Amino acid sequence: MIELEDFFEDVIGKTIRGTGIADGVLSFLTNVEPDAIAKLKNGEFDELAVRAIAPALGLDANCLVELANRVWRPESVELEGLRQSNTVFDPDPEDMMTVNSYLIWDPQTKEAALFDTGADASPALDMAKNLGVDLKTLFITHSHIDHIIDRERVVEAHPEIRVLVNAKEPVAGAERFAVGETFSIGTLRVSTRLTWGHSPAGTTYVIDGLSRPVAIVGDALFAQSMGGGVISFKDALATNRSEIFTLEDHTVVCPGHGPMTSVGEEKAHNPFFPEFKS
């Protein structure tokens, strides 16, 4: 079972860094002592303090408490034409990080595509071989090293593979495209949406033609969290809202880290998007 990528303190920390709000200002706005805020950022849970600061940070308090208590996780996804590979990028036991890649194939034609390489592409390549699918394309969500580090292995195994990335993401040797372009995997349609902010031109790939729509989102969105606003926190939030949360609720969301989820589940459980809560 793949664990949730973030803890409640990660959500708080990403928001504080992204908004640039100082602890002293947050303390003034919420009447929560700076020392208590520092403890929250360090992972020391205090429900009253969390509920006090959440609205000032634009977060949903109930979802943040739910995340802190680890009482929810998304439903498992079983979908013909979709497989997830999860590999270890940083083996440090104190801060182990895993990263996902995804194999998508057309059940009719057996044409397949890989989305990102993960830390080790071998499991995904073996999966494609065992399924008897024809791997023709490698789609890259964004250029951060943990998502593309094993590209050479993929190309060596499939010398004719087409490697595609948004034109504004720096990946040497990849074929570049403009956002809005569409592609195909057999009879499946792949559309591209710009979900930037975590990276300069992160791309969400929406695949139609399976029994459920699928969105490969990279680090734009995680189950109960999202990628940090490395480039722009404001735009990361905005493009998630406009490009991911406008998809159908039953759309499978395939993040770069953590378990698969769905648009509807994130509307209900993601603290970064309080407007969807009833």
Short mmCIF file of C-alpha atoms in Angstrom, two decimals, residues 45-166:
data_model
loop_
_atom_site.label_atom_id
_atom_site.label_comp_id
_atom_site.label_asym_id
_atom_site.label_seq_id
_atom_site.Cartn_x
_atom_site.Cartn_y
_atom_site.Cartn_z
CA PHE A 45 -0.40 18.32 16.38
CA ASP A 46 -2.69 20.65 18.33
CA GLU A 47 -6.24 20.51 17.01
CA LEU A 48 -7.32 23.86 18.46
CA ALA A 49 -4.30 25.60 16.95
CA VAL A 50 -4.84 23.90 13.59
CA ARG A 51 -8.48 24.95 13.51
CA ALA A 52 -7.50 28.51 14.42
CA ILE A 53 -4.88 29.01 11.71
CA ALA A 54 -6.51 27.05 8.86
CA PRO A 55 -8.97 29.76 7.72
CA ALA A 56 -6.24 32.42 7.76
CA LEU A 57 -4.16 30.19 5.46
CA GLY A 58 -7.07 29.44 3.14
CA LEU A 59 -7.16 25.79 4.23
CA ASP A 60 -10.09 23.62 5.24
CA ALA A 61 -9.77 22.94 8.97
CA ASN A 62 -11.73 19.68 9.02
CA CYS A 63 -9.64 18.18 6.22
CA LEU A 64 -6.43 19.30 7.88
CA VAL A 65 -7.46 17.61 11.14
CA GLU A 66 -8.49 14.52 9.18
CA LEU A 67 -5.05 14.44 7.55
CA ALA A 68 -3.32 14.85 10.91
CA ASN A 69 -5.25 11.89 12.31
CA ARG A 70 -4.62 9.76 9.17
CA VAL A 71 -8.21 8.52 9.20
CA TRP A 72 -8.85 8.71 5.44
CA ARG A 73 -7.24 7.41 2.30
CA PRO A 74 -8.59 7.23 -1.25
CA GLU A 75 -10.35 4.19 -2.61
CA SER A 76 -8.04 1.76 -4.39
CA VAL A 77 -8.16 1.96 -8.18
CA GLU A 78 -8.52 -1.08 -10.42
CA LEU A 79 -8.83 -0.02 -14.05
CA GLU A 80 -8.05 -2.00 -17.19
CA GLY A 81 -5.46 -0.04 -19.14
CA LEU A 82 -3.79 1.59 -16.11
CA ARG A 83 -0.99 0.44 -13.84
CA GLN A 84 1.03 2.37 -11.26
CA SER A 85 4.71 1.77 -10.49
CA ASN A 86 6.13 3.12 -7.23
CA THR A 87 9.92 3.20 -6.76
CA VAL A 88 12.27 4.53 -4.08
CA PHE A 89 14.11 7.71 -5.02
CA ASP A 90 15.66 8.55 -1.65
CA PRO A 91 16.28 5.48 0.54
CA ASP A 92 17.07 7.53 3.68
CA PRO A 93 14.94 5.80 6.35
CA GLU A 94 14.44 9.14 8.11
CA ASP A 95 12.91 10.76 5.03
CA MET A 96 12.25 8.05 2.45
CA MET A 97 10.75 9.38 -0.78
CA THR A 98 9.10 7.27 -3.44
CA VAL A 99 7.98 8.40 -6.87
CA ASN A 100 5.36 7.10 -9.28
CA SER A 101 5.24 6.33 -12.95
CA TYR A 102 2.21 5.10 -14.87
CA LEU A 103 1.68 2.67 -17.71
CA ILE A 104 -1.38 3.35 -19.85
CA TRP A 105 -2.43 1.11 -22.70
CA ASP A 106 -5.30 0.66 -25.10
CA PRO A 107 -6.89 -2.72 -24.32
CA GLN A 108 -8.01 -3.00 -27.97
CA THR A 109 -4.78 -2.25 -29.86
CA LYS A 110 -2.26 -2.98 -27.04
CA GLU A 111 -0.43 0.27 -27.81
CA ALA A 112 1.02 1.71 -24.58
CA ALA A 113 2.64 4.80 -23.13
CA LEU A 114 4.68 5.43 -20.00
CA PHE A 115 4.15 8.61 -18.00
CA ASP A 116 7.40 9.62 -16.25
CA THR A 117 10.09 7.08 -15.43
CA GLY A 118 10.10 7.08 -11.64
CA ALA A 119 13.36 6.44 -9.84
CA ASP A 120 13.68 3.06 -11.56
CA ALA A 121 11.82 2.32 -14.77
CA SER A 122 12.50 -1.43 -14.61
CA PRO A 123 9.21 -2.40 -12.91
CA ALA A 124 7.19 -0.44 -15.47
CA LEU A 125 9.17 -1.89 -18.37
CA ASP A 126 8.73 -5.40 -16.99
CA MET A 127 5.03 -4.73 -16.55
CA ALA A 128 4.71 -3.67 -20.19
CA LYS A 129 6.56 -6.79 -21.32
CA ASN A 130 4.45 -9.12 -19.19
CA LEU A 131 1.24 -7.51 -20.41
CA GLY A 132 2.36 -7.89 -24.01
CA VAL A 133 1.80 -4.23 -24.84
CA ASP A 134 3.70 -2.12 -27.37
CA LEU A 135 5.38 0.80 -25.58
CA LYS A 136 5.58 3.66 -28.07
CA THR A 137 5.62 6.91 -26.07
CA LEU A 138 7.14 8.36 -22.92
CA PHE A 139 5.20 11.39 -21.69
CA ILE A 140 6.97 13.61 -19.13
CA THR A 141 4.87 15.60 -16.66
CA HIS A 142 7.70 17.91 -15.60
CA SER A 143 11.47 18.02 -15.54
CA HIS A 144 12.28 17.42 -11.86
CA ILE A 145 14.96 14.77 -11.62
CA ASP A 146 12.98 12.21 -9.63
CA HIS A 147 10.50 11.94 -12.51
CA ILE A 148 12.97 11.59 -15.39
CA ILE A 149 16.11 10.10 -13.84
CA ASP A 150 15.72 6.71 -15.55
CA ARG A 151 14.89 7.98 -19.04
CA GLU A 152 18.01 6.38 -20.55
CA ARG A 153 16.88 2.93 -19.44
CA VAL A 154 13.54 3.43 -21.18
CA VAL A 155 15.17 4.62 -24.40
CA GLU A 156 17.70 1.78 -24.34
CA ALA A 157 14.90 -0.76 -23.99
CA HIS A 158 12.78 0.93 -26.67
CA PRO A 159 15.09 2.85 -29.06
CA GLU A 160 12.19 4.03 -31.24
CA ILE A 161 10.16 5.42 -28.35
CA ARG A 162 8.84 8.95 -28.69
CA VAL A 163 9.72 11.16 -25.68
CA LEU A 164 7.36 14.13 -25.22
CA VAL A 165 7.47 17.11 -22.86
CA ASN A 166 5.99 20.61 -22.63
#
